[in-house]
XYZ file of C-alpha atoms in Angstrom:
246
model
C -158.180 -115.448 -156.605
C -155.692 -112.617 -157.081
C -155.278 -110.704 -160.305
C -151.992 -112.498 -161.027
C -153.557 -115.951 -160.577
C -152.152 -118.692 -162.766
C -155.670 -119.865 -163.597
C -159.111 -118.324 -163.175
C -162.569 -119.855 -162.872
C -164.720 -116.762 -163.167
C -167.590 -117.116 -165.693
C -165.796 -115.312 -168.533
C -162.659 -117.409 -168.074
C -164.656 -120.657 -168.017
C -166.553 -119.685 -171.170
C -163.213 -119.130 -172.905
C -161.904 -122.443 -171.547
C -164.943 -124.277 -172.894
C -164.376 -122.819 -176.362
C -160.783 -124.046 -176.306
C -161.939 -127.407 -174.912
C -164.390 -127.886 -177.767
C -161.599 -127.637 -180.332
C -159.122 -129.699 -178.302
C -161.641 -132.431 -177.447
C -162.782 -132.755 -181.046
C -159.180 -133.281 -182.166
C -158.337 -135.570 -179.242
C -161.412 -137.731 -179.800
C -160.617 -138.149 -183.489
C -157.022 -139.120 -182.691
C -158.005 -141.498 -179.873
C -160.525 -143.272 -182.096
C -157.640 -144.324 -184.338
C -156.567 -146.624 -181.508
C -159.748 -147.585 -179.674
C -163.454 -147.113 -179.260
C -164.622 -145.538 -175.992
C -167.401 -146.758 -173.721
C -168.456 -144.695 -170.714
C -170.351 -146.436 -167.920
C -172.538 -144.827 -165.245
C -172.073 -141.209 -166.408
C -175.103 -140.267 -164.293
C -172.800 -140.433 -161.259
C -171.048 -137.278 -162.467
C -172.867 -134.222 -161.016
C -174.090 -131.871 -163.712
C -174.543 -128.604 -161.829
C -172.270 -128.657 -158.789
C -168.577 -128.849 -158.106
C -167.112 -132.348 -157.879
C -163.776 -134.067 -157.387
C -163.101 -136.776 -159.945
C -160.526 -139.138 -158.428
C -159.109 -141.205 -161.267
C -157.121 -144.419 -161.583
C -153.766 -143.737 -163.282
C -152.124 -146.636 -165.105
C -151.318 -145.398 -168.594
C -149.983 -142.261 -170.277
C -153.149 -142.182 -172.412
C -155.638 -142.222 -169.562
C -155.761 -138.419 -169.058
C -157.137 -138.236 -172.615
C -159.597 -141.076 -171.976
C -160.825 -139.691 -168.635
C -160.878 -136.109 -169.914
C -162.993 -137.095 -172.919
C -165.361 -139.089 -170.718
C -165.917 -136.053 -168.466
C -166.225 -133.616 -171.385
C -168.599 -135.789 -173.409
C -170.901 -135.866 -170.394
C -171.241 -132.118 -170.250
C -168.501 -131.064 -167.836
C -165.186 -129.285 -168.345
C -162.409 -131.256 -166.587
C -159.786 -129.258 -164.678
C -156.845 -131.604 -164.093
C -154.178 -131.062 -161.485
C -151.024 -131.455 -163.584
C -147.332 -131.082 -162.797
C -146.105 -127.556 -163.407
C -143.319 -128.700 -165.759
C -145.996 -129.284 -168.407
C -147.031 -125.613 -168.385
C -144.470 -124.334 -170.877
C -144.250 -124.032 -174.623
C -147.148 -124.968 -176.896
C -148.486 -127.623 -174.520
C -148.440 -125.134 -171.656
C -150.421 -122.622 -173.689
C -153.079 -125.261 -174.394
C -153.238 -126.350 -170.740
C -153.614 -122.754 -169.584
C -156.289 -122.159 -172.213
C -158.177 -125.200 -170.903
C -158.042 -123.982 -167.306
C -155.870 -126.804 -166.009
C -154.283 -126.451 -162.561
C -150.477 -126.531 -162.180
C -149.056 -128.493 -159.259
C -146.099 -126.501 -157.993
C -144.024 -129.112 -156.181
C -141.087 -128.163 -153.936
C -142.039 -124.515 -154.239
C -143.108 -121.719 -151.931
C -146.326 -121.799 -153.976
C -146.895 -125.559 -153.556
C -150.056 -124.957 -151.513
C -151.575 -122.876 -154.310
C -152.636 -125.981 -156.256
C -155.241 -126.940 -153.668
C -156.329 -123.303 -153.360
C -156.984 -123.191 -157.114
C -158.814 -126.507 -156.852
C -160.942 -125.142 -153.994
C -161.802 -122.064 -156.054
C -162.822 -124.266 -159.002
C -165.071 -126.348 -156.742
C -166.634 -123.214 -155.231
C -167.434 -122.085 -158.766
C -169.163 -125.415 -159.493
C -166.393 -126.863 -161.665
C -165.073 -130.432 -161.936
C -161.551 -131.016 -160.608
C -159.748 -134.175 -161.738
C -157.086 -135.598 -159.437
C -154.855 -138.642 -159.688
C -154.593 -139.616 -155.999
C -151.345 -141.532 -156.546
C -149.738 -138.505 -158.156
C -148.040 -140.769 -160.701
C -148.580 -143.860 -162.826
C -148.991 -147.070 -160.861
C -145.839 -149.189 -161.041
C -147.618 -152.336 -159.866
C -146.847 -155.235 -162.224
C -150.528 -156.221 -162.340
C -151.755 -152.620 -162.587
C -153.391 -152.426 -159.170
C -153.520 -148.978 -157.526
C -150.547 -148.191 -155.331
C -150.085 -145.665 -152.516
C -152.704 -142.913 -152.633
C -151.678 -139.561 -151.180
C -154.067 -137.771 -148.824
C -154.507 -134.636 -150.960
C -157.819 -135.785 -152.443
C -159.246 -136.553 -149.010
C -157.977 -133.234 -147.671
C -159.618 -131.321 -150.516
C -162.937 -133.094 -149.948
C -162.879 -132.629 -146.186
C -162.130 -128.916 -146.604
C -164.815 -128.264 -149.240
C -167.544 -130.918 -148.711
C -167.347 -131.633 -152.444
C -168.411 -135.104 -153.616
C -165.612 -137.488 -154.615
C -166.460 -139.418 -157.774
C -164.142 -142.438 -158.219
C -163.236 -143.234 -161.819
C -161.607 -146.397 -163.141
C -160.855 -147.592 -166.644
C -159.564 -150.663 -168.410
C -158.242 -151.592 -171.844
C -155.481 -149.077 -172.485
C -152.681 -151.603 -172.001
C -153.784 -153.281 -175.213
C -153.504 -149.950 -177.001
C -150.290 -148.702 -175.400
C -148.500 -151.439 -173.437
C -146.110 -150.371 -170.706
C -142.775 -149.399 -172.271
C -144.199 -148.861 -175.753
C -143.786 -145.317 -177.073
C -146.367 -145.348 -179.889
C -149.977 -146.581 -179.445
C -151.223 -149.458 -181.580
C -153.931 -148.560 -184.120
C -156.914 -150.797 -183.260
C -159.965 -148.613 -183.964
C -162.457 -151.367 -184.819
C -161.241 -154.249 -182.658
C -160.822 -152.667 -179.261
C -162.867 -150.747 -176.684
C -161.489 -148.779 -173.739
C -163.968 -148.551 -170.865
C -164.325 -145.682 -168.375
C -166.571 -146.155 -165.354
C -167.858 -143.432 -163.030
C -168.488 -144.818 -159.549
C -170.996 -143.626 -156.989
C -169.782 -140.780 -154.734
C -167.538 -141.917 -151.896
C -169.402 -141.767 -148.591
C -167.610 -139.725 -145.940
C -170.312 -138.123 -143.799
C -169.133 -140.254 -140.875
C -165.762 -138.460 -141.022
C -167.100 -134.913 -141.229
C -167.118 -134.101 -137.530
C -163.444 -135.108 -137.253
C -162.471 -133.678 -140.641
C -159.442 -131.792 -139.280
C -158.002 -134.998 -137.837
C -155.270 -136.584 -139.957
C -156.746 -139.981 -139.171
C -159.945 -138.989 -141.006
C -157.892 -138.084 -144.082
C -156.128 -141.437 -143.861
C -159.367 -143.384 -143.524
C -160.988 -141.552 -146.442
C -157.878 -142.087 -148.573
C -157.989 -145.805 -147.823
C -161.718 -145.897 -148.598
C -161.039 -144.266 -151.973
C -158.155 -146.646 -152.721
C -160.299 -149.703 -151.982
C -163.196 -148.407 -154.083
C -161.073 -147.738 -157.155
C -159.269 -151.075 -156.763
C -162.640 -152.859 -156.634
C -163.742 -151.050 -159.795
C -160.509 -152.068 -161.563
C -161.042 -155.668 -160.436
C -164.570 -155.676 -161.853
C -163.590 -154.054 -165.142
C -160.644 -156.409 -165.643
C -162.499 -159.535 -164.535
C -159.980 -160.367 -161.791
C -160.399 -161.147 -158.091
C -159.786 -158.232 -155.755
C -156.601 -158.707 -153.694
C -157.129 -159.026 -149.953
C -155.150 -155.863 -149.243
C -157.991 -153.774 -150.708
C -160.663 -155.249 -148.437
C -160.044 -153.277 -145.252
C -159.758 -149.597 -144.361
C -158.026 -150.195 -141.053
C -155.265 -147.683 -140.369
C -152.592 -147.445 -137.736
C -152.859 -145.193 -134.764
């Protein structure tokens, strides 16, 4: 990346980011435990030495903390793609110190976000993406429309996509509630790392938009199935096919 890069992933920068992350994660974990215990399932699915895309379910304002802690406590530094409006003031300084990646929407630099993500993956880092780009608005908390950015990043880098789902945060911070409920002993929030999404069959046609659409649908269905299993609900029919239009 250029010398005026917004974020760097060279070894010295990552070492500094990990030092900041240690302090931030320690504080965040202590604060989160005031509301809920954390259980992480299948952490072995998170690669330990290579770059990886963590594609996460997004249903609650607290889930970046939950997912970030799950990644960090399993030995990896999470680099979230986050909207650029967050990168100002004290919060912005922390995000920059952690090596997070600003998403520059409606800007001449909008494409830079994926370039930074590609650089992080080349350096063996973990990039966390919310494929929806926003909180799900579904009344029953099913995933909604996934954008194709995650599929595009995978098909341009060959990085594994690790789907991540979680459940339990709505009991801690229900939709519309500003302040979380303190339930440290009575409640557990669960994070599950899924097996890497298979997309070798799409590799030869990786520049085709249809391949991006198919992979996006495959990711949507996988995360929806994980949410169904974690929440103990039947999977809606709409998540049982990856057919796409011509």
